[in-house]
JSON list of C-alpha atoms in Angstrom, two decimals:
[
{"chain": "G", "resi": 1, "resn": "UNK", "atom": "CA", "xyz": [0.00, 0.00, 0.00]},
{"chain": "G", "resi": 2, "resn": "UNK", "atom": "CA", "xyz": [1.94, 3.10, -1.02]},
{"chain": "G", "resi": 3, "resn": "UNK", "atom": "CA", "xyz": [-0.47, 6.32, -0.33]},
{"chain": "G", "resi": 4, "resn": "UNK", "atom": "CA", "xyz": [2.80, 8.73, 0.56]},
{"chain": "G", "resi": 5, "resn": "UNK", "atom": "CA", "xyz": [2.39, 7.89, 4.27]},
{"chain": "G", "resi": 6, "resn": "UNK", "atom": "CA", "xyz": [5.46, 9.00, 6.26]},
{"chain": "G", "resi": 7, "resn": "UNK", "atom": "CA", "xyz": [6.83, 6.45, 9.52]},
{"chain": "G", "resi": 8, "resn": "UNK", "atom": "CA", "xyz": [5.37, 8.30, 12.58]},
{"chain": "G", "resi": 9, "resn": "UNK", "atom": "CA", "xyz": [7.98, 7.37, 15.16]},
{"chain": "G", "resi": 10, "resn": "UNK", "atom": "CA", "xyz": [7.96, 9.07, 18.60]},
{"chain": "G", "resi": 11, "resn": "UNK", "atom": "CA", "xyz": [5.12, 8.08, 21.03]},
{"chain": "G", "resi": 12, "resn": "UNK", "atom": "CA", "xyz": [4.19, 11.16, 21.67]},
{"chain": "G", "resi": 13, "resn": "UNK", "atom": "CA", "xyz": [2.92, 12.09, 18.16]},
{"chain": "G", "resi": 14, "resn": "UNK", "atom": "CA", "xyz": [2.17, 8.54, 16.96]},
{"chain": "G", "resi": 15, "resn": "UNK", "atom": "CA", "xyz": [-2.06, 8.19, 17.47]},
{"chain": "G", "resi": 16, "resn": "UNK", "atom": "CA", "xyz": [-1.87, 11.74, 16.07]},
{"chain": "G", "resi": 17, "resn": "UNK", "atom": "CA", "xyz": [0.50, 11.05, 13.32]},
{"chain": "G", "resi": 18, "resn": "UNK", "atom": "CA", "xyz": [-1.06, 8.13, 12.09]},
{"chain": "G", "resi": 19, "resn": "UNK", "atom": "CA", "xyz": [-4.88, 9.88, 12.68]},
{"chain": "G", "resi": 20, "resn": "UNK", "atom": "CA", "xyz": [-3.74, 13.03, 10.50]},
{"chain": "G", "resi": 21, "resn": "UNK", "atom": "CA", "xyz": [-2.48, 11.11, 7.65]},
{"chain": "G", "resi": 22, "resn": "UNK", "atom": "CA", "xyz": [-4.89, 9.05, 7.74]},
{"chain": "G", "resi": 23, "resn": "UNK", "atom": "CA", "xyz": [-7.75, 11.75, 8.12]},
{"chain": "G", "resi": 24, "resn": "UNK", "atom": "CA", "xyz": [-6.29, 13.64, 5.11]},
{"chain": "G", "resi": 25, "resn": "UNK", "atom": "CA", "xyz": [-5.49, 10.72, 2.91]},
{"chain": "G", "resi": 26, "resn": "UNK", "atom": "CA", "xyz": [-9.74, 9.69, 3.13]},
{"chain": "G", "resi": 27, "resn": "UNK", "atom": "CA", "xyz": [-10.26, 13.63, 2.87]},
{"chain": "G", "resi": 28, "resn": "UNK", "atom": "CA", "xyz": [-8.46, 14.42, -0.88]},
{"chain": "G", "resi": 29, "resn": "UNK", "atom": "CA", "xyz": [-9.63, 10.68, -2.19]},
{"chain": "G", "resi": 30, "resn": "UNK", "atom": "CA", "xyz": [-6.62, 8.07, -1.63]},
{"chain": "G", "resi": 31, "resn": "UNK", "atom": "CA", "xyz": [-9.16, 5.48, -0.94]},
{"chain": "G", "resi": 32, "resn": "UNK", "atom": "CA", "xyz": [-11.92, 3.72, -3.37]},
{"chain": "G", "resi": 33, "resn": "UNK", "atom": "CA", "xyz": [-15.24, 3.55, -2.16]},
{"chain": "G", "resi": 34, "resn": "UNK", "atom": "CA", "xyz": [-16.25, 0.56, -0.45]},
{"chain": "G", "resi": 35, "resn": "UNK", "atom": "CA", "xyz": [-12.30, -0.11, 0.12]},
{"chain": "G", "resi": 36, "resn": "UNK", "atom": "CA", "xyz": [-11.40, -2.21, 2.98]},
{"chain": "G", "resi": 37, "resn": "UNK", "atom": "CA", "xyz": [-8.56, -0.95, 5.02]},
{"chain": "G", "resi": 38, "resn": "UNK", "atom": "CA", "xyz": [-6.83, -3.52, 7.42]},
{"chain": "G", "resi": 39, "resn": "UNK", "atom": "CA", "xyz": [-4.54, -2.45, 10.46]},
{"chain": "G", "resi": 40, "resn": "UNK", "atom": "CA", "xyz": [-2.26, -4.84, 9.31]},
{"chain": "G", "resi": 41, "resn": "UNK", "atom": "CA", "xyz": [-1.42, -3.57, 6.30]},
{"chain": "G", "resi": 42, "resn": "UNK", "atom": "CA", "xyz": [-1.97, 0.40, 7.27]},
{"chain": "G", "resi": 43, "resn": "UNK", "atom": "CA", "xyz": [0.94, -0.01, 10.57]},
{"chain": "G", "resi": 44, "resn": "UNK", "atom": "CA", "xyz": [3.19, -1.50, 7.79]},
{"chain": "G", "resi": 45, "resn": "UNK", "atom": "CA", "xyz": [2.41, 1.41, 5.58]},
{"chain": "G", "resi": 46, "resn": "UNK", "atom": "CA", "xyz": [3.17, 3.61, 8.98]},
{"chain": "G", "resi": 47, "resn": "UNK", "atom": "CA", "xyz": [5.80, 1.98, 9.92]},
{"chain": "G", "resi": 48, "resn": "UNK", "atom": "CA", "xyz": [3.90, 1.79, 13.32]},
{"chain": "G", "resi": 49, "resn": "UNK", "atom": "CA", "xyz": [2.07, -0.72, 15.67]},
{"chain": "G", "resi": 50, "resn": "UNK", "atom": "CA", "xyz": [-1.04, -2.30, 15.79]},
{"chain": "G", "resi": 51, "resn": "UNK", "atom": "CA", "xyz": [-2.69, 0.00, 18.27]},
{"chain": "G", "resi": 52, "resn": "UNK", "atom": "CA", "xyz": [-1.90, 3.27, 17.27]},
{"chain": "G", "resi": 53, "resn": "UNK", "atom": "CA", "xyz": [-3.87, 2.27, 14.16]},
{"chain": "G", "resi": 54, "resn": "UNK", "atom": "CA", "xyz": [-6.93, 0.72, 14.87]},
{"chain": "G", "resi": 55, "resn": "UNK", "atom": "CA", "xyz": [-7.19, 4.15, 17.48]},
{"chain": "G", "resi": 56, "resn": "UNK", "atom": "CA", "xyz": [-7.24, 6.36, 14.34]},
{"chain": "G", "resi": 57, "resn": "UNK", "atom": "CA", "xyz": [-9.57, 4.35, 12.62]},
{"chain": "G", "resi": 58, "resn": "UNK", "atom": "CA", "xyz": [-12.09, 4.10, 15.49]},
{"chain": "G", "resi": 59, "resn": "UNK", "atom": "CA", "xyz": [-11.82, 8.17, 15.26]},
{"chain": "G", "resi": 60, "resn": "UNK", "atom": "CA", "xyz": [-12.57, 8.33, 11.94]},
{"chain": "G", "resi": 61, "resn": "UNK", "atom": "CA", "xyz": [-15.47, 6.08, 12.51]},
{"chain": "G", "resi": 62, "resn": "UNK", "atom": "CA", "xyz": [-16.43, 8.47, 14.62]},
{"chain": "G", "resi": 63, "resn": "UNK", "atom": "CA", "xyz": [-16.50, 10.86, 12.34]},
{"chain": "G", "resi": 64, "resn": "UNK", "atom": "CA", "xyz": [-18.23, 9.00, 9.94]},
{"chain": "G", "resi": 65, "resn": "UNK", "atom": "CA", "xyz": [-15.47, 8.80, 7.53]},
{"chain": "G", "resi": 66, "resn": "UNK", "atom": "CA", "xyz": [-14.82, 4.90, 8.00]},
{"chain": "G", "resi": 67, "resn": "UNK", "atom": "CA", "xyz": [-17.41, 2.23, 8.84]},
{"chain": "G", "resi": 68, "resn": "UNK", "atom": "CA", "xyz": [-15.82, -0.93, 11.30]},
{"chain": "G", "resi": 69, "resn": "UNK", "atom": "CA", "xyz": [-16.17, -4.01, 10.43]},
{"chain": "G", "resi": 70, "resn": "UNK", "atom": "CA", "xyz": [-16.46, -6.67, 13.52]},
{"chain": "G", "resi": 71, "resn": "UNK", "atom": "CA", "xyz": [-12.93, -7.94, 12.37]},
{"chain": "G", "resi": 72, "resn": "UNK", "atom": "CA", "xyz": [-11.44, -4.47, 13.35]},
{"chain": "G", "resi": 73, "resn": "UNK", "atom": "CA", "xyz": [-10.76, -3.97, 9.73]},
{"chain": "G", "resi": 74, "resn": "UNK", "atom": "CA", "xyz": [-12.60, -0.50, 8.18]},
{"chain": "G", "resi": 75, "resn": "UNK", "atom": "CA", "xyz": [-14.28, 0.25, 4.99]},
{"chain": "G", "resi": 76, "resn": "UNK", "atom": "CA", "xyz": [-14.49, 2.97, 3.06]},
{"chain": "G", "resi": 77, "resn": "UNK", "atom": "CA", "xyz": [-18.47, 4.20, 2.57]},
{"chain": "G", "resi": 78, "resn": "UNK", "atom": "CA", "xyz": [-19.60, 3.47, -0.99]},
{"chain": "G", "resi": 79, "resn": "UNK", "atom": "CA", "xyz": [-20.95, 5.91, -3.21]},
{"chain": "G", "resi": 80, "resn": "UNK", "atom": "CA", "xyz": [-23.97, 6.54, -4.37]},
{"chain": "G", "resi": 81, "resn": "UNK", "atom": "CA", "xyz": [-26.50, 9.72, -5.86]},
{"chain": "G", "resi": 82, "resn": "UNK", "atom": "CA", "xyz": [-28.19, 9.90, -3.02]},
{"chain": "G", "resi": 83, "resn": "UNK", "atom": "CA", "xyz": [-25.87, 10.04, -0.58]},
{"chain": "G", "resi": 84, "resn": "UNK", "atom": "CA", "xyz": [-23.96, 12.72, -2.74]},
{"chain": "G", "resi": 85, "resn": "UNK", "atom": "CA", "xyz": [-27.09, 14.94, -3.21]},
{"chain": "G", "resi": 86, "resn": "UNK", "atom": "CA", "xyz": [-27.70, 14.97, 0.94]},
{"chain": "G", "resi": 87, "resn": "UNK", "atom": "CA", "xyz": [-24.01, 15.53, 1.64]},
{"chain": "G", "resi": 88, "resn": "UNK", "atom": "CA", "xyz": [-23.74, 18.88, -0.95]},
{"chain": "G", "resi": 89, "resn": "UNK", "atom": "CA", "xyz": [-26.89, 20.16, 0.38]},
{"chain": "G", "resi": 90, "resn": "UNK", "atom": "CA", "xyz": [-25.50, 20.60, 3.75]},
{"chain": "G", "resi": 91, "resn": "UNK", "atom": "CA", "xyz": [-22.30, 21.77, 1.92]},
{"chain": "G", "resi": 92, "resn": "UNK", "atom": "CA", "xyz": [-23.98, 24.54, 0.44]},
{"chain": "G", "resi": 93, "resn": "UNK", "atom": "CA", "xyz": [-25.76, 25.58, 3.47]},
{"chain": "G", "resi": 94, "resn": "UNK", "atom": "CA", "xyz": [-22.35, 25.37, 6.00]},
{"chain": "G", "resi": 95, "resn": "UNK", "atom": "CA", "xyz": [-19.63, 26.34, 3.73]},
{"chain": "G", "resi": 96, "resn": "UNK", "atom": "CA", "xyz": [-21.93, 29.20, 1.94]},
{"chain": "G", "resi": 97, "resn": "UNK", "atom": "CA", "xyz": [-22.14, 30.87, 5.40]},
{"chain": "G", "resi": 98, "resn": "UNK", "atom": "CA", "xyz": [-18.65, 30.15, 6.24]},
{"chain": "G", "resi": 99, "resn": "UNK", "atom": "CA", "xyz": [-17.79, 31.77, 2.88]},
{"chain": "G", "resi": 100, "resn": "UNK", "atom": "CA", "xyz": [-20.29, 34.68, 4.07]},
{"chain": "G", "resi": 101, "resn": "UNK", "atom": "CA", "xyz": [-18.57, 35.31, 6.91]},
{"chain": "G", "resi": 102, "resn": "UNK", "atom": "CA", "xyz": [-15.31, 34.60, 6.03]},
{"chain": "G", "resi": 103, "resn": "UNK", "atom": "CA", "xyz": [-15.17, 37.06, 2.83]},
{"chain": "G", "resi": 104, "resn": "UNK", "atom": "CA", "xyz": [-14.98, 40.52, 4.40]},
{"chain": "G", "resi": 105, "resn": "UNK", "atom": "CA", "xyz": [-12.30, 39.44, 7.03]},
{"chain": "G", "resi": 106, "resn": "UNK", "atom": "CA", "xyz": [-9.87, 38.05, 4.50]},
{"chain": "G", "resi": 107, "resn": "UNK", "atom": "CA", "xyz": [-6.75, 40.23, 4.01]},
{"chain": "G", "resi": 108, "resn": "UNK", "atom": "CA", "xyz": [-4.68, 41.42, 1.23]},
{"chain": "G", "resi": 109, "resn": "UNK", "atom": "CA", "xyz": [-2.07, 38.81, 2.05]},
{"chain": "G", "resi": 110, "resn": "UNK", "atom": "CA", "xyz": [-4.90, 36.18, 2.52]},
{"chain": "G", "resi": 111, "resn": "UNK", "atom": "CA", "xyz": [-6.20, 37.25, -0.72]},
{"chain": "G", "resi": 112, "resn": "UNK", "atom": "CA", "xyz": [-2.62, 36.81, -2.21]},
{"chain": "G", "resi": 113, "resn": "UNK", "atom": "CA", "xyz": [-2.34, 33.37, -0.47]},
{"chain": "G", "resi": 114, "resn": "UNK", "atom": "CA", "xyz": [-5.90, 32.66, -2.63]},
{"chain": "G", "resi": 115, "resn": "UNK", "atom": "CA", "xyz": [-3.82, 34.24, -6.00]},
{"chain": "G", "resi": 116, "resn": "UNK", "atom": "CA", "xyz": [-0.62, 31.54, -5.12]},
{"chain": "G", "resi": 117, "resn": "UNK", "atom": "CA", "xyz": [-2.94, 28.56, -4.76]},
{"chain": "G", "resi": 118, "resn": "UNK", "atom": "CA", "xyz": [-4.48, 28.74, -7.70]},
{"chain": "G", "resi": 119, "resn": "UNK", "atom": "CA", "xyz": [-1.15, 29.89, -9.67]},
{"chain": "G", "resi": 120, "resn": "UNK", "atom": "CA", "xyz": [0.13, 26.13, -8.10]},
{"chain": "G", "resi": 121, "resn": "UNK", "atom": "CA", "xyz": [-3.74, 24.90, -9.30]},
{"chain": "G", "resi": 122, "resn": "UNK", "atom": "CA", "xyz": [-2.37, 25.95, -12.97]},
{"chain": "G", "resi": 123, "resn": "UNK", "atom": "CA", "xyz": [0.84, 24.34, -12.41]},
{"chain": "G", "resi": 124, "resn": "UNK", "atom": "CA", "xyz": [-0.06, 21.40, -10.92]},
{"chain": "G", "resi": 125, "resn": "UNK", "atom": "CA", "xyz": [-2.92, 20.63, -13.63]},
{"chain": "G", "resi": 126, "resn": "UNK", "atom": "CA", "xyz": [-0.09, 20.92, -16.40]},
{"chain": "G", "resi": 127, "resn": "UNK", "atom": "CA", "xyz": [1.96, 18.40, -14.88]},
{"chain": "G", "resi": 128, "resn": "UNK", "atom": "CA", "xyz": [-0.93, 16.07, -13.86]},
{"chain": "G", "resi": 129, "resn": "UNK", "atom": "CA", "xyz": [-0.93, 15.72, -10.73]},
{"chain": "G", "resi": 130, "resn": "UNK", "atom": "CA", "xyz": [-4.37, 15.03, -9.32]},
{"chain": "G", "resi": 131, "resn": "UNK", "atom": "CA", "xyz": [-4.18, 14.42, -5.71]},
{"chain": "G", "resi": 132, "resn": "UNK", "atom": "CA", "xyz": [-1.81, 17.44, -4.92]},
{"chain": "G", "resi": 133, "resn": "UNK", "atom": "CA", "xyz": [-4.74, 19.48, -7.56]},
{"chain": "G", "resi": 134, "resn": "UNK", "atom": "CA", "xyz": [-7.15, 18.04, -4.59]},
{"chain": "G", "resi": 135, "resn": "UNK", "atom": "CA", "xyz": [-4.69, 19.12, -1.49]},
{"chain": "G", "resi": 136, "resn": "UNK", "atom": "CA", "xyz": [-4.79, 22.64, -3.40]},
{"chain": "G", "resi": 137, "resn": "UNK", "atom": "CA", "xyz": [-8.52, 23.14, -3.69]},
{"chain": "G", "resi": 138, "resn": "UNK", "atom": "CA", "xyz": [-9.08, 22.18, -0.32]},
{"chain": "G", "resi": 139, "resn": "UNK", "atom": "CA", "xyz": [-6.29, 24.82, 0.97]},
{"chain": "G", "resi": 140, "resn": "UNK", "atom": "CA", "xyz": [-8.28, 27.23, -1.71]},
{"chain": "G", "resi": 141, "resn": "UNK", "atom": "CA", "xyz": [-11.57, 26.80, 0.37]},
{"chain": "G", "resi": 142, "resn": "UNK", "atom": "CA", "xyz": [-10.68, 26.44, 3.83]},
{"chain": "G", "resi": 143, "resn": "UNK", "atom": "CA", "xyz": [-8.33, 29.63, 3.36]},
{"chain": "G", "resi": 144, "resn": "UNK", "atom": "CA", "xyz": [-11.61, 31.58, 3.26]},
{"chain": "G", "resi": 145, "resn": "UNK", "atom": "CA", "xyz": [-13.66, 29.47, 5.95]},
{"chain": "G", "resi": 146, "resn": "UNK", "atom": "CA", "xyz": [-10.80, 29.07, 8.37]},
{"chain": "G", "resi": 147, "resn": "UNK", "atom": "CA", "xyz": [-11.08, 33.28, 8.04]},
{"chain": "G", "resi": 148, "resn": "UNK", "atom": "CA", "xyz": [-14.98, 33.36, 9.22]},
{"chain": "G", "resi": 149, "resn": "UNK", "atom": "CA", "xyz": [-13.78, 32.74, 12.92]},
{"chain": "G", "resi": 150, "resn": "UNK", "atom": "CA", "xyz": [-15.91, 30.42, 13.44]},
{"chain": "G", "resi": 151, "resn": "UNK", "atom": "CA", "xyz": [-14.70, 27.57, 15.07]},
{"chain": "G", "resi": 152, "resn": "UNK", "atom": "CA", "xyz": [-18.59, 25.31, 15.00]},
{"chain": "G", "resi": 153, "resn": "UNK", "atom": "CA", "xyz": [-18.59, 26.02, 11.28]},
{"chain": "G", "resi": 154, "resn": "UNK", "atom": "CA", "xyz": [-15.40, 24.65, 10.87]},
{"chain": "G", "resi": 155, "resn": "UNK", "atom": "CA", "xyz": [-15.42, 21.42, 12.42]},
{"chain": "G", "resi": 156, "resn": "UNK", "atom": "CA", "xyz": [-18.51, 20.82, 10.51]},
{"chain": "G", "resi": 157, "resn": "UNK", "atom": "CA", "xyz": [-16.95, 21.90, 7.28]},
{"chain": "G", "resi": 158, "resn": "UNK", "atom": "CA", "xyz": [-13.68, 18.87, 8.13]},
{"chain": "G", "resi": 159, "resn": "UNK", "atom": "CA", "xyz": [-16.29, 16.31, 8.98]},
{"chain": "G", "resi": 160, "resn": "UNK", "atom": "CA", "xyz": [-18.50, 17.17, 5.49]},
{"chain": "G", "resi": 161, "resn": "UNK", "atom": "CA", "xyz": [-14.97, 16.77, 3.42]},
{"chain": "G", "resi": 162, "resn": "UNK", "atom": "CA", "xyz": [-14.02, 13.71, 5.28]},
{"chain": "G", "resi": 163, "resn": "UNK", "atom": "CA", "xyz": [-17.08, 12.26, 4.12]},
{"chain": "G", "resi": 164, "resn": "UNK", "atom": "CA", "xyz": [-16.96, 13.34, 0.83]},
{"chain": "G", "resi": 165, "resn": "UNK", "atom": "CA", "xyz": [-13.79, 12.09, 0.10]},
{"chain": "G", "resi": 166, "resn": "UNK", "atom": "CA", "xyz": [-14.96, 8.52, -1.90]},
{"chain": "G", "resi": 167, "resn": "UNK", "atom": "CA", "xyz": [-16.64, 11.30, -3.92]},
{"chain": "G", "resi": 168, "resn": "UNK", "atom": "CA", "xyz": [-13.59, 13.19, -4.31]},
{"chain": "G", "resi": 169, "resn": "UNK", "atom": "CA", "xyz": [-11.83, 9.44, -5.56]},
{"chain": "G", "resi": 170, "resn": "UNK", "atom": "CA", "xyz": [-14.50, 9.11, -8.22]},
{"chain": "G", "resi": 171, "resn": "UNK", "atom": "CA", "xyz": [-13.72, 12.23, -9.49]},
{"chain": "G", "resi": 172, "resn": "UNK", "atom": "CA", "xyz": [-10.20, 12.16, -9.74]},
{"chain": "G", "resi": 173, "resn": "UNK", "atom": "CA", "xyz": [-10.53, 9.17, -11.56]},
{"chain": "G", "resi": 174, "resn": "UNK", "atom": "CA", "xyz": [-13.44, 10.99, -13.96]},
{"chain": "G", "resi": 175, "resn": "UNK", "atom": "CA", "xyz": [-10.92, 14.21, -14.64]},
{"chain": "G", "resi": 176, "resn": "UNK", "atom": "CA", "xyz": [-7.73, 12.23, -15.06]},
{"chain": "G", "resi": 177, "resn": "UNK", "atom": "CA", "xyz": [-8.38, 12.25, -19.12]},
{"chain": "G", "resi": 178, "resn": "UNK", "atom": "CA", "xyz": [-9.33, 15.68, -18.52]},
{"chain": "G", "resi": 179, "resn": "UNK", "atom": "CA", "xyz": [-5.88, 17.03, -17.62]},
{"chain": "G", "resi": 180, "resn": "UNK", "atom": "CA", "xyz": [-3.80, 14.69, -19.25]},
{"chain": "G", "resi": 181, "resn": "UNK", "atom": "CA", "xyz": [-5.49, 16.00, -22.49]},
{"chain": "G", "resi": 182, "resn": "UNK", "atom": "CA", "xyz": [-5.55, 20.16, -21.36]},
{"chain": "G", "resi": 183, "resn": "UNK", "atom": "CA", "xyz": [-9.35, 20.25, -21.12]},
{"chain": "G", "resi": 184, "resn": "UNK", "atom": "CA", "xyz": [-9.82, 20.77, -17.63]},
{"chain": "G", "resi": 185, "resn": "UNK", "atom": "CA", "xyz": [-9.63, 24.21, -15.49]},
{"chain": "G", "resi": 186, "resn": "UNK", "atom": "CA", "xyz": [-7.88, 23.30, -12.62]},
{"chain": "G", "resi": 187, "resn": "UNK", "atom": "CA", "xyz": [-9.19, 25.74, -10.67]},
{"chain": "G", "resi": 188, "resn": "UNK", "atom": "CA", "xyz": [-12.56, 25.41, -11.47]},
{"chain": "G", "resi": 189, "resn": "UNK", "atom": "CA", "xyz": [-14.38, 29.11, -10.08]},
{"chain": "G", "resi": 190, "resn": "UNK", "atom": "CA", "xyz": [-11.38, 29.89, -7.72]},
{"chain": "G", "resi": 191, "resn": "UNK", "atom": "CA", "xyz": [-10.52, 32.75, -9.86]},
{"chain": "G", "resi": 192, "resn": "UNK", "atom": "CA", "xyz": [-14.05, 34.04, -10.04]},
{"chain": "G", "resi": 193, "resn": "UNK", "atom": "CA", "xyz": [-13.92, 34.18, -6.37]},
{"chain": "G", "resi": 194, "resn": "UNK", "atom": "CA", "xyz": [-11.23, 35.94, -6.00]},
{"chain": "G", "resi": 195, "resn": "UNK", "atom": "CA", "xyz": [-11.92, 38.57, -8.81]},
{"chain": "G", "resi": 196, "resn": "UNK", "atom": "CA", "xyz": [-14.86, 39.23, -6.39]},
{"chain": "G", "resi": 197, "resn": "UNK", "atom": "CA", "xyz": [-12.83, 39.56, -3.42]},
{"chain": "G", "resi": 198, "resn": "UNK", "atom": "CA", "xyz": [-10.91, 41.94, -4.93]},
{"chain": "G", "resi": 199, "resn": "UNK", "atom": "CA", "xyz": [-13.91, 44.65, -5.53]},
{"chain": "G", "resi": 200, "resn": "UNK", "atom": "CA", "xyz": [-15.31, 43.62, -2.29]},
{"chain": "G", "resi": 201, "resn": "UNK", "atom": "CA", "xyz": [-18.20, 41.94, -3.76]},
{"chain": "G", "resi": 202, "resn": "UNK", "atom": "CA", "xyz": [-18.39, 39.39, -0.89]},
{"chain": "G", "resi": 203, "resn": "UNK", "atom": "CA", "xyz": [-21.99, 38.30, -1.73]},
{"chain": "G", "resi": 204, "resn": "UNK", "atom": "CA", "xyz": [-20.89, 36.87, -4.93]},
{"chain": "G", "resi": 205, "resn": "UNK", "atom": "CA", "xyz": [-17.75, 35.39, -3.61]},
{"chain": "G", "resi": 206, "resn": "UNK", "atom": "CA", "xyz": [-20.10, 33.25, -1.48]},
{"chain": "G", "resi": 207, "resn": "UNK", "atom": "CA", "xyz": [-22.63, 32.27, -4.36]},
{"chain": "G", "resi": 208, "resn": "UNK", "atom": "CA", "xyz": [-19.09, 31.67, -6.65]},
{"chain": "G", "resi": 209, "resn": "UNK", "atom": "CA", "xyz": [-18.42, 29.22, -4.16]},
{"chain": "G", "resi": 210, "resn": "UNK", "atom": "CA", "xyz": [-22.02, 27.70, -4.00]},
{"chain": "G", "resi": 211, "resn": "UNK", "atom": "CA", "xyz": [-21.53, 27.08, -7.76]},
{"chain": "G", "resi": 212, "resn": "UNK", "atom": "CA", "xyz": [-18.18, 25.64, -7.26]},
{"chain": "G", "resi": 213, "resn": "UNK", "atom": "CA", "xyz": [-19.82, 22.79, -4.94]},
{"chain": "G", "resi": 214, "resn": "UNK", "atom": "CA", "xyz": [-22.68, 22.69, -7.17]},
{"chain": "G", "resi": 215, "resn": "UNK", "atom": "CA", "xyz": [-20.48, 21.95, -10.60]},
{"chain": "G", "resi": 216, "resn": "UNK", "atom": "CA", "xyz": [-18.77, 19.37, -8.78]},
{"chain": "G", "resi": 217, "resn": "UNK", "atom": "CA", "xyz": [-22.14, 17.88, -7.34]},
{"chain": "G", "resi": 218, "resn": "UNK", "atom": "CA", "xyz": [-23.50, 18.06, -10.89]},
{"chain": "G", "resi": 219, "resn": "UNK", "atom": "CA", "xyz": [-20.25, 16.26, -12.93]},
{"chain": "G", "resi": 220, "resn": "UNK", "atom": "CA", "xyz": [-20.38, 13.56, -9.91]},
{"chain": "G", "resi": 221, "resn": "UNK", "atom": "CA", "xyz": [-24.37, 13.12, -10.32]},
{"chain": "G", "resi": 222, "resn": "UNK", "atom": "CA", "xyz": [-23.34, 11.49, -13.90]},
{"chain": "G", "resi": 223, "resn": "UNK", "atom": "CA", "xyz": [-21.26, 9.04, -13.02]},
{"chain": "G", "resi": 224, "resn": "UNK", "atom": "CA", "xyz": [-22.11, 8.26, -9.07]},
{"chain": "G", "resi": 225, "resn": "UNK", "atom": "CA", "xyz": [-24.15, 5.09, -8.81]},
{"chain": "G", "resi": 226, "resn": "UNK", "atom": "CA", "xyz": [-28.29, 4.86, -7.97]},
{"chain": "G", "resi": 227, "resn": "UNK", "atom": "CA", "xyz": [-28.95, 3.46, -4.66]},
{"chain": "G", "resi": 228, "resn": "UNK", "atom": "CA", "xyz": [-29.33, 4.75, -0.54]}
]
């Protein structure tokens, strides 16, 4: 299993090492849906014990991102329409008012963090790199919620991602032909947000990034499986 894990070694930062990678690996769509994940092979991947393991997976099931199978092994949720359409209605609704909020505190050097990401977005697309296009877009978005100072909204927003990460697998796998072939914006409305940071238009911002959730929502609706 090679996913880019790094060895977590000291104790001290070993459950949390193992729960972060872990937490963004399922977040930007390293895993299939409906893929079993065994603490065997994920401590060898680590580099790590047994325990430290199966404590970041019962975390995530927490969260909702894995499901536990009574073997200790987890699974990745499956995909399916409906499932997609109930998760991007609560995206809209959380991240549009973190978005909202977040807008009018951003600064000019947030704004010019905004400008790098998606100058790496263009970069990254040309050299076909999905996963680290994924690791951008999230940076993109939570750049502007993380700004809304609003800790509740936050924590929902992580826990919405986590779960939409199969989603995020199915669509890497969609776009791949995409970018290979130059097709594909890889920043998808990123720059129409920020054009409308930039005049202070924070209303549209927001609704910029409703469409962005709503485009991906929309390109996953055509190839995400019927069924609960």
């Amino acid at each position: 299993m090679d996913l880019g894990f790094e060895p977590v070694a000291t104790r001290m930062t070993v459950q949390d090492g193992v729960y972060q990678q872990l937490r963004h690996a399922l977040m930007v769509g390293r895993f299939d849906p409906a893929q079993t994940l065994t603490i065997a092979s994920l401590a060898e991947a680590f580099g790590t014990s047994n325990m430290p393991v199966r404590e970041a997976l019962r975390r995530l099931a927490a969260e909702n991102a894995l499901e536990i199978a009574p073997n200790g092994s987890a699974c990745v949720p499956p995909v399916t329409r409906v499932r997609l359409d109930d998760l991007c209605r609560a995206r809209v609704a959380v991240e549009g008012l973190a978005a909202e909020l977040g807008a009018p505190r951003l600064t000019p050097a947030d704004i010019a963090t905004l400008e790098q990401i998606v100058a790496e977005q263009q970069d990254i697309g040309r050299n076909d790199s999905i996963y680290d296009l994924i690791s951008k877009n999230q940076q993109f978005h939570f750049t502007i919620y993380r700004a809304s100072g609003s800790d509740v909204l936050f924590q929902l927003i992580e826990t919405l991602w986590l779960r939409f990460g199969p989603y995020m697998r199915l669509l890497s796998h969609h776009v791949a032909p995409s970018m290979k072939a130059g097709t594909m914006e890889p920043s998808g409305r990123h720059q129409a947000v920020i054009a409308a940071l930039k005049v202070g238009d924070f209303l549209r911002a927001r609704d910029e990034i409703v469409a962005d959730i709503k485009a991906t929502q929309e390109t996953l609706r055509g190839i995400c499986p019927d069924g609960q």
